[in-house]
Short mmCIF file of N, CA and C in Angstrom, two decimals:
data_model
loop_
_atom_site.label_atom_id
_atom_site.label_comp_id
_atom_site.label_asym_id
_atom_site.label_seq_id
_atom_site.Cartn_x
_atom_site.Cartn_y
_atom_site.Cartn_z
N MET A 1 -10.46 -6.64 -18.65
CA MET A 1 -9.32 -5.96 -18.05
C MET A 1 -9.55 -5.84 -16.55
N THR A 2 -8.58 -6.24 -15.79
CA THR A 2 -8.66 -6.19 -14.35
C THR A 2 -8.46 -4.76 -13.87
N ASP A 3 -9.32 -4.33 -12.93
CA ASP A 3 -9.22 -2.98 -12.39
C ASP A 3 -8.45 -3.04 -11.07
N ILE A 4 -7.29 -2.41 -11.05
CA ILE A 4 -6.44 -2.37 -9.86
C ILE A 4 -6.06 -0.92 -9.60
N VAL A 5 -6.09 -0.55 -8.32
CA VAL A 5 -5.70 0.79 -7.91
C VAL A 5 -4.56 0.66 -6.91
N ILE A 6 -3.53 1.46 -7.10
CA ILE A 6 -2.43 1.52 -6.14
C ILE A 6 -2.31 2.95 -5.63
N TYR A 7 -2.32 3.08 -4.32
CA TYR A 7 -2.05 4.36 -3.66
C TYR A 7 -0.55 4.37 -3.46
N HIS A 8 0.11 5.19 -4.25
CA HIS A 8 1.53 5.08 -4.54
C HIS A 8 2.30 6.31 -4.11
N ASN A 9 3.54 6.07 -3.68
CA ASN A 9 4.49 7.16 -3.45
C ASN A 9 5.72 6.81 -4.28
N PRO A 10 5.97 7.54 -5.38
CA PRO A 10 7.09 7.20 -6.25
C PRO A 10 8.46 7.32 -5.58
N ALA A 11 8.54 7.97 -4.43
CA ALA A 11 9.81 8.08 -3.71
C ALA A 11 10.08 6.85 -2.85
N CYS A 12 9.14 5.93 -2.76
CA CYS A 12 9.25 4.75 -1.90
C CYS A 12 9.60 3.52 -2.73
N GLY A 13 10.71 2.87 -2.40
CA GLY A 13 11.14 1.67 -3.12
C GLY A 13 10.12 0.54 -3.04
N THR A 14 9.52 0.33 -1.88
CA THR A 14 8.51 -0.72 -1.75
C THR A 14 7.34 -0.43 -2.68
N SER A 15 6.91 0.82 -2.71
CA SER A 15 5.80 1.20 -3.57
C SER A 15 6.16 0.99 -5.05
N ARG A 16 7.37 1.34 -5.43
CA ARG A 16 7.80 1.13 -6.83
C ARG A 16 7.84 -0.37 -7.16
N ASN A 17 8.31 -1.19 -6.22
CA ASN A 17 8.34 -2.64 -6.45
C ASN A 17 6.93 -3.19 -6.64
N VAL A 18 5.99 -2.74 -5.81
CA VAL A 18 4.61 -3.21 -5.93
C VAL A 18 4.02 -2.81 -7.28
N LEU A 19 4.24 -1.57 -7.68
CA LEU A 19 3.76 -1.11 -8.97
C LEU A 19 4.32 -1.99 -10.09
N ASP A 20 5.59 -2.31 -10.02
CA ASP A 20 6.22 -3.15 -11.05
C ASP A 20 5.68 -4.58 -11.01
N LEU A 21 5.37 -5.10 -9.83
CA LEU A 21 4.78 -6.45 -9.73
C LEU A 21 3.38 -6.47 -10.36
N ILE A 22 2.61 -5.42 -10.13
CA ILE A 22 1.28 -5.34 -10.76
C ILE A 22 1.45 -5.33 -12.27
N ARG A 23 2.36 -4.52 -12.76
CA ARG A 23 2.59 -4.45 -14.21
C ARG A 23 3.12 -5.77 -14.75
N ASN A 24 3.88 -6.51 -13.95
CA ASN A 24 4.41 -7.81 -14.37
C ASN A 24 3.30 -8.85 -14.52
N SER A 25 2.11 -8.53 -14.00
CA SER A 25 0.96 -9.43 -14.19
C SER A 25 0.17 -9.05 -15.45
N GLY A 26 0.67 -8.05 -16.18
CA GLY A 26 0.02 -7.65 -17.42
C GLY A 26 -1.05 -6.60 -17.26
N VAL A 27 -1.13 -6.00 -16.08
CA VAL A 27 -2.16 -4.99 -15.81
C VAL A 27 -1.50 -3.63 -15.61
N GLU A 28 -2.07 -2.62 -16.23
CA GLU A 28 -1.65 -1.25 -15.96
C GLU A 28 -2.66 -0.69 -14.95
N PRO A 29 -2.22 -0.51 -13.70
CA PRO A 29 -3.16 -0.08 -12.66
C PRO A 29 -3.45 1.42 -12.74
N HIS A 30 -4.49 1.81 -12.02
CA HIS A 30 -4.73 3.22 -11.77
C HIS A 30 -3.76 3.60 -10.67
N VAL A 31 -2.87 4.53 -10.95
CA VAL A 31 -1.86 4.95 -9.99
C VAL A 31 -2.31 6.27 -9.38
N ILE A 32 -2.50 6.25 -8.07
CA ILE A 32 -2.89 7.47 -7.37
C ILE A 32 -1.75 7.85 -6.43
N GLU A 33 -1.12 8.96 -6.73
CA GLU A 33 -0.07 9.47 -5.85
C GLU A 33 -0.79 10.12 -4.68
N TYR A 34 -0.93 9.34 -3.61
CA TYR A 34 -1.81 9.74 -2.51
C TYR A 34 -1.33 10.98 -1.76
N LEU A 35 -0.06 11.36 -1.90
CA LEU A 35 0.38 12.60 -1.27
C LEU A 35 -0.17 13.81 -2.02
N LYS A 36 -0.40 13.65 -3.32
CA LYS A 36 -0.98 14.72 -4.14
C LYS A 36 -2.50 14.65 -4.13
N THR A 37 -3.03 13.42 -4.14
CA THR A 37 -4.47 13.19 -4.20
C THR A 37 -4.85 12.15 -3.16
N PRO A 38 -4.98 12.56 -1.90
CA PRO A 38 -5.32 11.59 -0.86
C PRO A 38 -6.74 11.04 -1.04
N PRO A 39 -6.99 9.84 -0.56
CA PRO A 39 -8.35 9.32 -0.63
C PRO A 39 -9.27 10.15 0.27
N SER A 40 -10.55 10.11 -0.03
CA SER A 40 -11.51 10.77 0.84
C SER A 40 -11.54 10.03 2.18
N ARG A 41 -12.07 10.68 3.18
CA ARG A 41 -12.19 10.05 4.50
C ARG A 41 -13.00 8.76 4.40
N THR A 42 -14.12 8.82 3.69
CA THR A 42 -14.99 7.64 3.55
C THR A 42 -14.24 6.50 2.86
N LEU A 43 -13.52 6.81 1.80
CA LEU A 43 -12.77 5.78 1.07
C LEU A 43 -11.64 5.22 1.93
N LEU A 44 -10.95 6.07 2.66
CA LEU A 44 -9.87 5.60 3.52
C LEU A 44 -10.40 4.63 4.57
N ILE A 45 -11.51 4.97 5.19
CA ILE A 45 -12.11 4.08 6.20
C ILE A 45 -12.54 2.76 5.55
N GLU A 46 -13.12 2.84 4.37
CA GLU A 46 -13.54 1.63 3.66
C GLU A 46 -12.34 0.73 3.35
N MET A 47 -11.25 1.32 2.87
CA MET A 47 -10.06 0.51 2.55
C MET A 47 -9.47 -0.12 3.82
N ILE A 48 -9.43 0.62 4.90
CA ILE A 48 -8.92 0.08 6.17
C ILE A 48 -9.76 -1.12 6.58
N GLU A 49 -11.08 -0.98 6.51
CA GLU A 49 -11.97 -2.07 6.89
C GLU A 49 -11.83 -3.26 5.95
N ARG A 50 -11.79 -3.01 4.64
CA ARG A 50 -11.67 -4.11 3.67
C ARG A 50 -10.34 -4.84 3.81
N ALA A 51 -9.31 -4.13 4.27
CA ALA A 51 -8.01 -4.76 4.47
C ALA A 51 -7.93 -5.51 5.80
N GLY A 52 -8.98 -5.39 6.61
CA GLY A 52 -8.98 -6.06 7.91
C GLY A 52 -8.01 -5.42 8.88
N MET A 53 -7.82 -4.13 8.74
CA MET A 53 -6.87 -3.39 9.57
C MET A 53 -7.61 -2.44 10.49
N THR A 54 -6.84 -1.79 11.34
CA THR A 54 -7.33 -0.68 12.13
C THR A 54 -6.61 0.57 11.63
N PRO A 55 -7.13 1.75 11.92
CA PRO A 55 -6.40 2.95 11.52
C PRO A 55 -4.97 2.97 12.07
N ARG A 56 -4.76 2.49 13.27
CA ARG A 56 -3.41 2.47 13.83
C ARG A 56 -2.49 1.57 13.00
N ASP A 57 -3.02 0.46 12.46
CA ASP A 57 -2.22 -0.44 11.63
C ASP A 57 -1.72 0.25 10.37
N LEU A 58 -2.44 1.26 9.92
CA LEU A 58 -2.09 1.93 8.67
C LEU A 58 -1.18 3.15 8.88
N LEU A 59 -0.97 3.53 10.13
CA LEU A 59 -0.13 4.70 10.41
C LEU A 59 1.32 4.44 10.06
N ARG A 60 1.92 5.37 9.40
CA ARG A 60 3.35 5.30 9.09
C ARG A 60 4.09 6.19 10.08
N GLU A 61 5.14 5.65 10.66
CA GLU A 61 5.94 6.40 11.64
C GLU A 61 7.16 7.04 10.99
N LYS A 62 7.91 6.25 10.23
CA LYS A 62 9.18 6.70 9.67
C LYS A 62 8.97 7.84 8.66
N GLY A 63 9.72 8.92 8.85
CA GLY A 63 9.67 10.03 7.91
C GLY A 63 8.39 10.84 7.96
N THR A 64 7.69 10.80 9.09
CA THR A 64 6.41 11.50 9.23
C THR A 64 6.40 12.28 10.55
N PRO A 65 5.38 13.10 10.75
CA PRO A 65 5.26 13.82 12.03
C PRO A 65 4.61 12.98 13.13
N PHE A 66 4.70 11.66 13.04
CA PHE A 66 4.09 10.75 14.00
C PHE A 66 4.44 11.11 15.44
N ALA A 67 5.73 11.22 15.73
CA ALA A 67 6.15 11.50 17.11
C ALA A 67 5.75 12.91 17.54
N GLU A 68 5.95 13.88 16.66
CA GLU A 68 5.62 15.27 16.99
C GLU A 68 4.15 15.45 17.31
N LEU A 69 3.30 14.64 16.67
CA LEU A 69 1.86 14.74 16.88
C LEU A 69 1.37 13.86 18.04
N GLY A 70 2.30 13.15 18.69
CA GLY A 70 1.93 12.32 19.83
C GLY A 70 1.06 11.13 19.46
N LEU A 71 1.26 10.59 18.26
CA LEU A 71 0.39 9.52 17.78
C LEU A 71 0.67 8.16 18.40
N ASP A 72 1.70 8.08 19.23
CA ASP A 72 1.94 6.83 19.95
C ASP A 72 1.00 6.70 21.14
N ASP A 73 0.20 7.70 21.43
CA ASP A 73 -0.78 7.69 22.52
C ASP A 73 -1.86 6.66 22.19
N GLN A 74 -1.86 5.56 22.92
CA GLN A 74 -2.81 4.47 22.65
C GLN A 74 -4.25 4.85 22.97
N ALA A 75 -4.47 5.97 23.65
CA ALA A 75 -5.82 6.41 23.96
C ALA A 75 -6.51 7.07 22.76
N LEU A 76 -5.75 7.39 21.72
CA LEU A 76 -6.34 8.00 20.53
C LEU A 76 -7.27 7.00 19.84
N THR A 77 -8.45 7.45 19.50
CA THR A 77 -9.42 6.58 18.83
C THR A 77 -9.06 6.40 17.36
N GLY A 78 -9.65 5.39 16.76
CA GLY A 78 -9.47 5.18 15.33
C GLY A 78 -9.95 6.39 14.54
N GLU A 79 -11.05 6.98 14.98
CA GLU A 79 -11.59 8.16 14.31
C GLU A 79 -10.59 9.32 14.36
N ALA A 80 -9.96 9.50 15.53
CA ALA A 80 -8.97 10.57 15.67
C ALA A 80 -7.76 10.31 14.76
N LEU A 81 -7.37 9.04 14.65
CA LEU A 81 -6.22 8.70 13.80
C LEU A 81 -6.56 8.93 12.32
N VAL A 82 -7.78 8.62 11.92
CA VAL A 82 -8.19 8.89 10.54
C VAL A 82 -8.17 10.40 10.30
N ASP A 83 -8.66 11.17 11.28
CA ASP A 83 -8.63 12.63 11.14
C ASP A 83 -7.22 13.13 10.86
N VAL A 84 -6.26 12.64 11.62
CA VAL A 84 -4.88 13.12 11.46
C VAL A 84 -4.28 12.62 10.14
N MET A 85 -4.67 11.43 9.67
CA MET A 85 -4.20 10.96 8.36
C MET A 85 -4.77 11.82 7.24
N MET A 86 -6.00 12.29 7.42
CA MET A 86 -6.59 13.17 6.41
C MET A 86 -5.87 14.52 6.38
N GLU A 87 -5.46 14.99 7.55
CA GLU A 87 -4.75 16.26 7.64
C GLU A 87 -3.30 16.15 7.16
N HIS A 88 -2.68 14.96 7.40
CA HIS A 88 -1.28 14.71 7.03
C HIS A 88 -1.21 13.38 6.27
N PRO A 89 -1.49 13.37 4.96
CA PRO A 89 -1.50 12.12 4.20
C PRO A 89 -0.19 11.32 4.28
N ILE A 90 0.92 11.98 4.59
CA ILE A 90 2.20 11.26 4.71
C ILE A 90 2.12 10.20 5.81
N LEU A 91 1.15 10.32 6.70
CA LEU A 91 0.97 9.35 7.78
C LEU A 91 0.30 8.06 7.30
N ILE A 92 -0.24 8.07 6.09
CA ILE A 92 -0.86 6.86 5.54
C ILE A 92 0.26 5.97 5.00
N ASN A 93 0.37 4.78 5.56
CA ASN A 93 1.41 3.87 5.08
C ASN A 93 1.08 3.44 3.66
N ARG A 94 2.09 3.06 2.93
CA ARG A 94 1.92 2.71 1.53
C ARG A 94 2.81 1.53 1.17
N PRO A 95 2.47 0.95 0.06
CA PRO A 95 1.38 1.20 -0.87
C PRO A 95 0.13 0.41 -0.48
N LEU A 96 -0.99 1.04 -0.57
CA LEU A 96 -2.28 0.36 -0.44
C LEU A 96 -2.71 -0.03 -1.84
N VAL A 97 -3.14 -1.28 -2.00
CA VAL A 97 -3.55 -1.76 -3.31
C VAL A 97 -4.96 -2.32 -3.19
N VAL A 98 -5.80 -1.95 -4.17
CA VAL A 98 -7.18 -2.41 -4.24
C VAL A 98 -7.33 -3.21 -5.53
N THR A 99 -7.78 -4.47 -5.40
CA THR A 99 -8.04 -5.33 -6.56
C THR A 99 -9.40 -5.99 -6.35
N PRO A 100 -9.89 -6.70 -7.36
CA PRO A 100 -11.14 -7.44 -7.17
C PRO A 100 -11.03 -8.50 -6.07
N LEU A 101 -9.81 -8.89 -5.70
CA LEU A 101 -9.62 -9.91 -4.68
C LEU A 101 -9.41 -9.35 -3.28
N GLY A 102 -9.38 -8.03 -3.15
CA GLY A 102 -9.22 -7.46 -1.81
C GLY A 102 -8.38 -6.21 -1.79
N VAL A 103 -8.12 -5.78 -0.55
CA VAL A 103 -7.32 -4.58 -0.29
C VAL A 103 -6.21 -4.99 0.67
N LYS A 104 -4.99 -4.55 0.38
CA LYS A 104 -3.87 -4.86 1.26
C LYS A 104 -2.90 -3.70 1.31
N LEU A 105 -2.30 -3.57 2.49
CA LEU A 105 -1.10 -2.75 2.63
C LEU A 105 0.03 -3.68 2.21
N CYS A 106 0.70 -3.36 1.13
CA CYS A 106 1.66 -4.29 0.52
C CYS A 106 3.08 -4.03 1.01
N ARG A 107 3.33 -4.39 2.24
CA ARG A 107 4.64 -4.33 2.87
C ARG A 107 4.85 -5.68 3.53
N PRO A 108 5.77 -6.47 3.12
CA PRO A 108 6.70 -6.29 2.01
C PRO A 108 5.97 -6.35 0.65
N SER A 109 6.67 -5.93 -0.36
CA SER A 109 6.04 -5.75 -1.67
C SER A 109 5.41 -7.02 -2.24
N GLU A 110 5.97 -8.19 -1.95
CA GLU A 110 5.43 -9.41 -2.53
C GLU A 110 4.05 -9.77 -2.00
N VAL A 111 3.58 -9.11 -0.94
CA VAL A 111 2.23 -9.31 -0.43
C VAL A 111 1.20 -9.04 -1.52
N VAL A 112 1.51 -8.15 -2.46
CA VAL A 112 0.57 -7.85 -3.53
C VAL A 112 0.23 -9.09 -4.34
N LEU A 113 1.11 -10.07 -4.40
CA LEU A 113 0.84 -11.29 -5.17
C LEU A 113 -0.39 -12.02 -4.63
N ASP A 114 -0.70 -11.84 -3.34
CA ASP A 114 -1.86 -12.50 -2.73
C ASP A 114 -3.19 -11.98 -3.27
N ILE A 115 -3.20 -10.76 -3.83
CA ILE A 115 -4.47 -10.18 -4.27
C ILE A 115 -4.49 -9.84 -5.76
N LEU A 116 -3.46 -10.26 -6.49
CA LEU A 116 -3.48 -10.03 -7.94
C LEU A 116 -4.24 -11.16 -8.62
N PRO A 117 -5.28 -10.84 -9.38
CA PRO A 117 -6.05 -11.89 -10.03
C PRO A 117 -5.31 -12.58 -11.16
N ASP A 118 -4.35 -11.87 -11.76
CA ASP A 118 -3.64 -12.43 -12.91
C ASP A 118 -2.24 -12.86 -12.50
N ALA A 119 -1.78 -13.97 -13.10
CA ALA A 119 -0.47 -14.53 -12.78
C ALA A 119 0.65 -13.60 -13.28
N GLN A 120 1.79 -13.75 -12.67
CA GLN A 120 2.97 -13.03 -13.12
C GLN A 120 3.38 -13.57 -14.48
N ARG A 121 3.88 -12.69 -15.34
CA ARG A 121 4.20 -13.06 -16.72
C ARG A 121 5.67 -13.38 -16.93
N GLY A 122 6.45 -13.31 -15.87
CA GLY A 122 7.87 -13.60 -16.01
C GLY A 122 8.59 -13.31 -14.71
N ALA A 123 9.89 -13.40 -14.78
CA ALA A 123 10.72 -13.20 -13.58
C ALA A 123 10.59 -11.76 -13.09
N PHE A 124 10.77 -11.62 -11.76
CA PHE A 124 10.77 -10.29 -11.16
C PHE A 124 11.70 -10.28 -9.96
N ALA A 125 12.54 -9.26 -9.91
CA ALA A 125 13.41 -9.02 -8.75
C ALA A 125 13.14 -7.61 -8.25
N LYS A 126 13.18 -7.46 -6.94
CA LYS A 126 13.01 -6.14 -6.34
C LYS A 126 14.20 -5.27 -6.71
N GLU A 127 14.07 -3.98 -6.45
CA GLU A 127 15.14 -3.03 -6.75
C GLU A 127 16.45 -3.42 -6.07
N ASP A 128 16.35 -4.08 -4.91
CA ASP A 128 17.57 -4.48 -4.19
C ASP A 128 18.15 -5.79 -4.70
N GLY A 129 17.53 -6.38 -5.74
CA GLY A 129 18.03 -7.60 -6.34
C GLY A 129 17.38 -8.88 -5.82
N GLU A 130 16.57 -8.79 -4.76
CA GLU A 130 15.92 -10.00 -4.23
C GLU A 130 14.93 -10.55 -5.25
N GLN A 131 15.13 -11.81 -5.62
CA GLN A 131 14.25 -12.46 -6.59
C GLN A 131 12.93 -12.80 -5.90
N VAL A 132 11.83 -12.37 -6.49
CA VAL A 132 10.50 -12.59 -5.93
C VAL A 132 9.71 -13.59 -6.78
N VAL A 133 9.90 -13.50 -8.11
CA VAL A 133 9.18 -14.36 -9.04
C VAL A 133 10.19 -14.94 -10.02
N ASP A 134 10.05 -16.25 -10.30
CA ASP A 134 10.99 -16.89 -11.23
C ASP A 134 10.53 -16.72 -12.67
N ALA A 135 11.30 -17.23 -13.62
CA ALA A 135 11.03 -17.06 -15.04
C ALA A 135 9.68 -17.67 -15.45
N ALA A 136 9.20 -18.65 -14.69
CA ALA A 136 7.91 -19.28 -14.98
C ALA A 136 6.74 -18.48 -14.36
N GLY A 137 7.06 -17.37 -13.68
CA GLY A 137 6.01 -16.57 -13.08
C GLY A 137 5.58 -17.04 -11.70
N GLN A 138 6.37 -17.91 -11.09
CA GLN A 138 6.04 -18.46 -9.78
C GLN A 138 6.77 -17.72 -8.67
N ARG A 139 6.08 -17.51 -7.56
CA ARG A 139 6.67 -16.86 -6.39
C ARG A 139 7.83 -17.71 -5.85
N VAL A 140 8.95 -17.05 -5.57
CA VAL A 140 10.10 -17.79 -5.04
C VAL A 140 10.46 -17.37 -3.63
N SER A 141 9.97 -16.23 -3.18
CA SER A 141 10.35 -15.76 -1.84
C SER A 141 9.42 -16.37 -0.79
N ASP A 142 9.97 -16.59 0.38
CA ASP A 142 9.18 -17.06 1.52
C ASP A 142 8.78 -15.85 2.35
N ARG A 143 7.54 -15.85 2.82
CA ARG A 143 7.09 -14.77 3.70
C ARG A 143 6.94 -15.32 5.08
#
């Protein structure tokens, strides 16, 4: 059984699409609602590094206190940005997915296909109707 973890926000359509794509590969992932159970500081830093990102790359602006906290200040260090993400988990962009093949911020949702070890088991369309996977389990969208 493949071990997959998704840091999920059920109120986010992209996050719901990613969760459904993981399930379409035949895997029931560990779902962590990161607003209720944020990752530890050490784990967050590890995921950022494994994803080849910087803390700034993981910051979410929309629907967060990003502007109020002055997080557009480019002088803020990565350490300072991690501190603020730990204090305000809503600032962590989502969904973050961890699989044996890597860690990715899955925006757009079909990015998760790059790190799923198991093939899709059938057709999949996003909530908005965009077809991502055909009936044969093959990716149809261009990125």
